Amino acid sequence: MAYTKVAKTADIQPGTIKGFVVEGKKIAVANVNGQFYTIEDSCPHQKQPLSQGMMMGNTVMCLFHGYRVDLTTGESLNTANEYVKTYPVKVEGDDILVDV
């Protein structure tokens, strides 16, 4: 696994989500009560950026059409058997690292 630093832990406060481009891939990093999760930054409905969505607990709702995605699994809560890709994430010191 090759992890890339994307942010500092202080950059993504609890209850927030931010978008990044890592190795040409659009990803979103979310802070759920101090635990970080990384998903593909693309809504399964019409590919709008989930990083612009609204977080509610461990889900993010796409602001464009209301689709909800579980940040811990990538599972769409609107459509059965539909997922966004998740990526391994770890924290070293105050750095957030992602393996895309």
mmCIF file with all atom_site columns, C-alpha atoms in Angstrom:
data_model
loop_
_atom_site.group_PDB
_atom_site.id
_atom_site.type_symbol
_atom_site.label_atom_id
_atom_site.label_alt_id
_atom_site.label_comp_id
_atom_site.label_asym_id
_atom_site.label_entity_id
_atom_site.label_seq_id
_atom_site.pdbx_PDB_ins_code
_atom_site.Cartn_x
_atom_site.Cartn_y
_atom_site.Cartn_z
_atom_site.occupancy
_atom_site.B_iso_or_equiv
_atom_site.pdbx_formal_charge
_atom_site.auth_seq_id
_atom_site.auth_comp_id
_atom_site.auth_asym_id
_atom_site.auth_atom_id
_atom_site.pdbx_PDB_model_num
ATOM 1   C CA . MET A 1 1   ? 0.000   0.000  0.000   1.00 0.00 ? 1   MET A CA 1
ATOM 2   C CA . ALA A 1 2   ? 1.220   3.474  -0.861  1.00 0.00 ? 2   ALA A CA 1
ATOM 3   C CA . TYR A 1 3   ? -0.307  6.112  1.378   1.00 0.00 ? 3   TYR A CA 1
ATOM 4   C CA . THR A 1 4   ? -0.378  9.782  0.386   1.00 0.00 ? 4   THR A CA 1
ATOM 5   C CA . LYS A 1 5   ? -0.794  12.663 2.817   1.00 0.00 ? 5   LYS A CA 1
ATOM 6   C CA . VAL A 1 6   ? -3.962  14.616 1.999   1.00 0.00 ? 6   VAL A CA 1
ATOM 7   C CA . ALA A 1 7   ? -4.520  16.893 5.007   1.00 0.00 ? 7   ALA A CA 1
ATOM 8   C CA . LYS A 1 8   ? -3.943  17.587 8.677   1.00 0.00 ? 8   LYS A CA 1
ATOM 9   C CA . THR A 1 9   ? -6.496  16.292 11.174  1.00 0.00 ? 9   THR A CA 1
ATOM 10  C CA . ALA A 1 10  ? -7.294  19.904 12.155  1.00 0.00 ? 10  ALA A CA 1
ATOM 11  C CA . ASP A 1 11  ? -8.274  20.629 8.518   1.00 0.00 ? 11  ASP A CA 1
ATOM 12  C CA . ILE A 1 12  ? -11.308 18.322 8.704   1.00 0.00 ? 12  ILE A CA 1
ATOM 13  C CA . GLN A 1 13  ? -13.293 18.977 11.861  1.00 0.00 ? 13  GLN A CA 1
ATOM 14  C CA . PRO A 1 14  ? -15.809 16.421 13.236  1.00 0.00 ? 14  PRO A CA 1
ATOM 15  C CA . GLY A 1 15  ? -18.995 16.443 11.161  1.00 0.00 ? 15  GLY A CA 1
ATOM 16  C CA . THR A 1 16  ? -17.305 17.799 8.032   1.00 0.00 ? 16  THR A CA 1
ATOM 17  C CA . ILE A 1 17  ? -16.239 16.399 4.673   1.00 0.00 ? 17  ILE A CA 1
ATOM 18  C CA . LYS A 1 18  ? -13.707 17.765 2.175   1.00 0.00 ? 18  LYS A CA 1
ATOM 19  C CA . GLY A 1 19  ? -12.736 16.870 -1.376  1.00 0.00 ? 19  GLY A CA 1
ATOM 20  C CA . PHE A 1 20  ? -9.236  16.223 -2.690  1.00 0.00 ? 20  PHE A CA 1
ATOM 21  C CA . VAL A 1 21  ? -7.570  14.935 -5.843  1.00 0.00 ? 21  VAL A CA 1
ATOM 22  C CA . VAL A 1 22  ? -4.999  12.216 -5.192  1.00 0.00 ? 22  VAL A CA 1
ATOM 23  C CA . GLU A 1 23  ? -3.154  10.573 -8.073  1.00 0.00 ? 23  GLU A CA 1
ATOM 24  C CA . GLY A 1 24  ? -5.831  11.865 -10.448 1.00 0.00 ? 24  GLY A CA 1
ATOM 25  C CA . LYS A 1 25  ? -8.708  10.424 -8.390  1.00 0.00 ? 25  LYS A CA 1
ATOM 26  C CA . LYS A 1 26  ? -11.366 12.600 -6.761  1.00 0.00 ? 26  LYS A CA 1
ATOM 27  C CA . ILE A 1 27  ? -11.833 11.527 -3.159  1.00 0.00 ? 27  ILE A CA 1
ATOM 28  C CA . ALA A 1 28  ? -13.705 12.857 -0.145  1.00 0.00 ? 28  ALA A CA 1
ATOM 29  C CA . VAL A 1 29  ? -12.395 12.601 3.412   1.00 0.00 ? 29  VAL A CA 1
ATOM 30  C CA . ALA A 1 30  ? -14.951 12.791 6.223   1.00 0.00 ? 30  ALA A CA 1
ATOM 31  C CA . ASN A 1 31  ? -14.519 13.118 9.967   1.00 0.00 ? 31  ASN A CA 1
ATOM 32  C CA . VAL A 1 32  ? -17.158 11.119 11.856  1.00 0.00 ? 32  VAL A CA 1
ATOM 33  C CA . ASN A 1 33  ? -16.653 11.840 15.570  1.00 0.00 ? 33  ASN A CA 1
ATOM 34  C CA . GLY A 1 34  ? -12.863 11.815 15.212  1.00 0.00 ? 34  GLY A CA 1
ATOM 35  C CA . GLN A 1 35  ? -12.728 8.768  12.915  1.00 0.00 ? 35  GLN A CA 1
ATOM 36  C CA . PHE A 1 36  ? -11.743 9.482  9.308   1.00 0.00 ? 36  PHE A CA 1
ATOM 37  C CA . TYR A 1 37  ? -13.316 7.778  6.274   1.00 0.00 ? 37  TYR A CA 1
ATOM 38  C CA . THR A 1 38  ? -12.448 8.171  2.612   1.00 0.00 ? 38  THR A CA 1
ATOM 39  C CA . ILE A 1 39  ? -14.785 7.578  -0.309  1.00 0.00 ? 39  ILE A CA 1
ATOM 40  C CA . GLU A 1 40  ? -14.882 8.307  -4.010  1.00 0.00 ? 40  GLU A CA 1
ATOM 41  C CA . ASP A 1 41  ? -16.077 11.912 -4.385  1.00 0.00 ? 41  ASP A CA 1
ATOM 42  C CA . SER A 1 42  ? -18.887 11.030 -6.769  1.00 0.00 ? 42  SER A CA 1
ATOM 43  C CA . CYS A 1 43  ? -22.554 10.436 -5.985  1.00 0.00 ? 43  CYS A CA 1
ATOM 44  C CA . PRO A 1 44  ? -23.797 7.125  -7.431  1.00 0.00 ? 44  PRO A CA 1
ATOM 45  C CA . HIS A 1 45  ? -26.885 8.915  -8.797  1.00 0.00 ? 45  HIS A CA 1
ATOM 46  C CA . GLN A 1 46  ? -25.489 11.544 -11.175 1.00 0.00 ? 46  GLN A CA 1
ATOM 47  C CA . LYS A 1 47  ? -21.798 11.724 -10.237 1.00 0.00 ? 47  LYS A CA 1
ATOM 48  C CA . GLN A 1 48  ? -22.058 15.039 -8.353  1.00 0.00 ? 48  GLN A CA 1
ATOM 49  C CA . PRO A 1 49  ? -19.357 15.703 -5.690  1.00 0.00 ? 49  PRO A CA 1
ATOM 50  C CA . LEU A 1 50  ? -20.275 14.214 -2.331  1.00 0.00 ? 50  LEU A CA 1
ATOM 51  C CA . SER A 1 51  ? -17.707 16.501 -0.679  1.00 0.00 ? 51  SER A CA 1
ATOM 52  C CA . GLN A 1 52  ? -20.203 19.327 -1.206  1.00 0.00 ? 52  GLN A CA 1
ATOM 53  C CA . GLY A 1 53  ? -22.873 17.334 0.617   1.00 0.00 ? 53  GLY A CA 1
ATOM 54  C CA . MET A 1 54  ? -24.275 17.585 4.103   1.00 0.00 ? 54  MET A CA 1
ATOM 55  C CA . MET A 1 55  ? -23.098 15.141 6.769   1.00 0.00 ? 55  MET A CA 1
ATOM 56  C CA . MET A 1 56  ? -25.542 13.583 9.199   1.00 0.00 ? 56  MET A CA 1
ATOM 57  C CA . GLY A 1 57  ? -23.778 11.192 11.560  1.00 0.00 ? 57  GLY A CA 1
ATOM 58  C CA . ASN A 1 58  ? -21.989 8.600  9.445   1.00 0.00 ? 58  ASN A CA 1
ATOM 59  C CA . THR A 1 59  ? -23.848 9.495  6.234   1.00 0.00 ? 59  THR A CA 1
ATOM 60  C CA . VAL A 1 60  ? -23.453 12.217 3.650   1.00 0.00 ? 60  VAL A CA 1
ATOM 61  C CA . MET A 1 61  ? -26.370 13.535 1.612   1.00 0.00 ? 61  MET A CA 1
ATOM 62  C CA . CYS A 1 62  ? -25.689 14.804 -1.896  1.00 0.00 ? 62  CYS A CA 1
ATOM 63  C CA . LEU A 1 63  ? -26.957 18.379 -2.075  1.00 0.00 ? 63  LEU A CA 1
ATOM 64  C CA . PHE A 1 64  ? -27.918 18.000 -5.727  1.00 0.00 ? 64  PHE A CA 1
ATOM 65  C CA . HIS A 1 65  ? -30.529 15.220 -5.521  1.00 0.00 ? 65  HIS A CA 1
ATOM 66  C CA . GLY A 1 66  ? -30.700 14.057 -1.890  1.00 0.00 ? 66  GLY A CA 1
ATOM 67  C CA . TYR A 1 67  ? -28.921 10.718 -2.336  1.00 0.00 ? 67  TYR A CA 1
ATOM 68  C CA . ARG A 1 68  ? -27.394 9.440  0.907   1.00 0.00 ? 68  ARG A CA 1
ATOM 69  C CA . VAL A 1 69  ? -24.215 7.387  1.242   1.00 0.00 ? 69  VAL A CA 1
ATOM 70  C CA . ASP A 1 70  ? -22.906 5.582  4.342   1.00 0.00 ? 70  ASP A CA 1
ATOM 71  C CA . LEU A 1 71  ? -19.385 6.930  4.834   1.00 0.00 ? 71  LEU A CA 1
ATOM 72  C CA . THR A 1 72  ? -18.224 3.796  6.662   1.00 0.00 ? 72  THR A CA 1
ATOM 73  C CA . THR A 1 73  ? -19.140 1.357  3.864   1.00 0.00 ? 73  THR A CA 1
ATOM 74  C CA . GLY A 1 74  ? -19.741 3.431  0.725   1.00 0.00 ? 74  GLY A CA 1
ATOM 75  C CA . GLU A 1 75  ? -23.238 1.936  0.452   1.00 0.00 ? 75  GLU A CA 1
ATOM 76  C CA . SER A 1 76  ? -26.003 4.028  -1.099  1.00 0.00 ? 76  SER A CA 1
ATOM 77  C CA . LEU A 1 77  ? -28.934 4.333  1.281   1.00 0.00 ? 77  LEU A CA 1
ATOM 78  C CA . ASN A 1 78  ? -31.287 5.112  -1.617  1.00 0.00 ? 78  ASN A CA 1
ATOM 79  C CA . THR A 1 79  ? -30.633 2.233  -4.005  1.00 0.00 ? 79  THR A CA 1
ATOM 80  C CA . ALA A 1 80  ? -29.941 -1.391 -3.076  1.00 0.00 ? 80  ALA A CA 1
ATOM 81  C CA . ASN A 1 81  ? -26.584 -2.846 -4.090  1.00 0.00 ? 81  ASN A CA 1
ATOM 82  C CA . GLU A 1 82  ? -25.125 0.515  -5.134  1.00 0.00 ? 82  GLU A CA 1
ATOM 83  C CA . TYR A 1 83  ? -21.817 1.662  -3.653  1.00 0.00 ? 83  TYR A CA 1
ATOM 84  C CA . VAL A 1 84  ? -19.141 4.299  -4.003  1.00 0.00 ? 84  VAL A CA 1
ATOM 85  C CA . LYS A 1 85  ? -15.561 3.135  -3.699  1.00 0.00 ? 85  LYS A CA 1
ATOM 86  C CA . THR A 1 86  ? -13.953 3.433  -0.267  1.00 0.00 ? 86  THR A CA 1
ATOM 87  C CA . TYR A 1 87  ? -10.233 3.852  0.315   1.00 0.00 ? 87  TYR A CA 1
ATOM 88  C CA . PRO A 1 88  ? -7.948  2.882  3.199   1.00 0.00 ? 88  PRO A CA 1
ATOM 89  C CA . VAL A 1 89  ? -7.168  5.851  5.454   1.00 0.00 ? 89  VAL A CA 1
ATOM 90  C CA . LYS A 1 90  ? -4.907  6.217  8.464   1.00 0.00 ? 90  LYS A CA 1
ATOM 91  C CA . VAL A 1 91  ? -3.699  8.955  10.762  1.00 0.00 ? 91  VAL A CA 1
ATOM 92  C CA . GLU A 1 92  ? -0.013  9.316  11.628  1.00 0.00 ? 92  GLU A CA 1
ATOM 93  C CA . GLY A 1 93  ? 0.575   12.077 14.154  1.00 0.00 ? 93  GLY A CA 1
ATOM 94  C CA . ASP A 1 94  ? -1.686  14.810 12.820  1.00 0.00 ? 94  ASP A CA 1
ATOM 95  C CA . ASP A 1 95  ? -1.414  13.773 9.148   1.00 0.00 ? 95  ASP A CA 1
ATOM 96  C CA . ILE A 1 96  ? -4.289  12.085 7.289   1.00 0.00 ? 96  ILE A CA 1
ATOM 97  C CA . LEU A 1 97  ? -2.985  9.564  4.753   1.00 0.00 ? 97  LEU A CA 1
ATOM 98  C CA . VAL A 1 98  ? -4.995  7.789  2.074   1.00 0.00 ? 98  VAL A CA 1
ATOM 99  C CA . ASP A 1 99  ? -4.182  4.832  -0.179  1.00 0.00 ? 99  ASP A CA 1
ATOM 100 C CA . VAL A 1 100 ? -5.861  5.239  -3.554  1.00 0.00 ? 100 VAL A CA 1
#
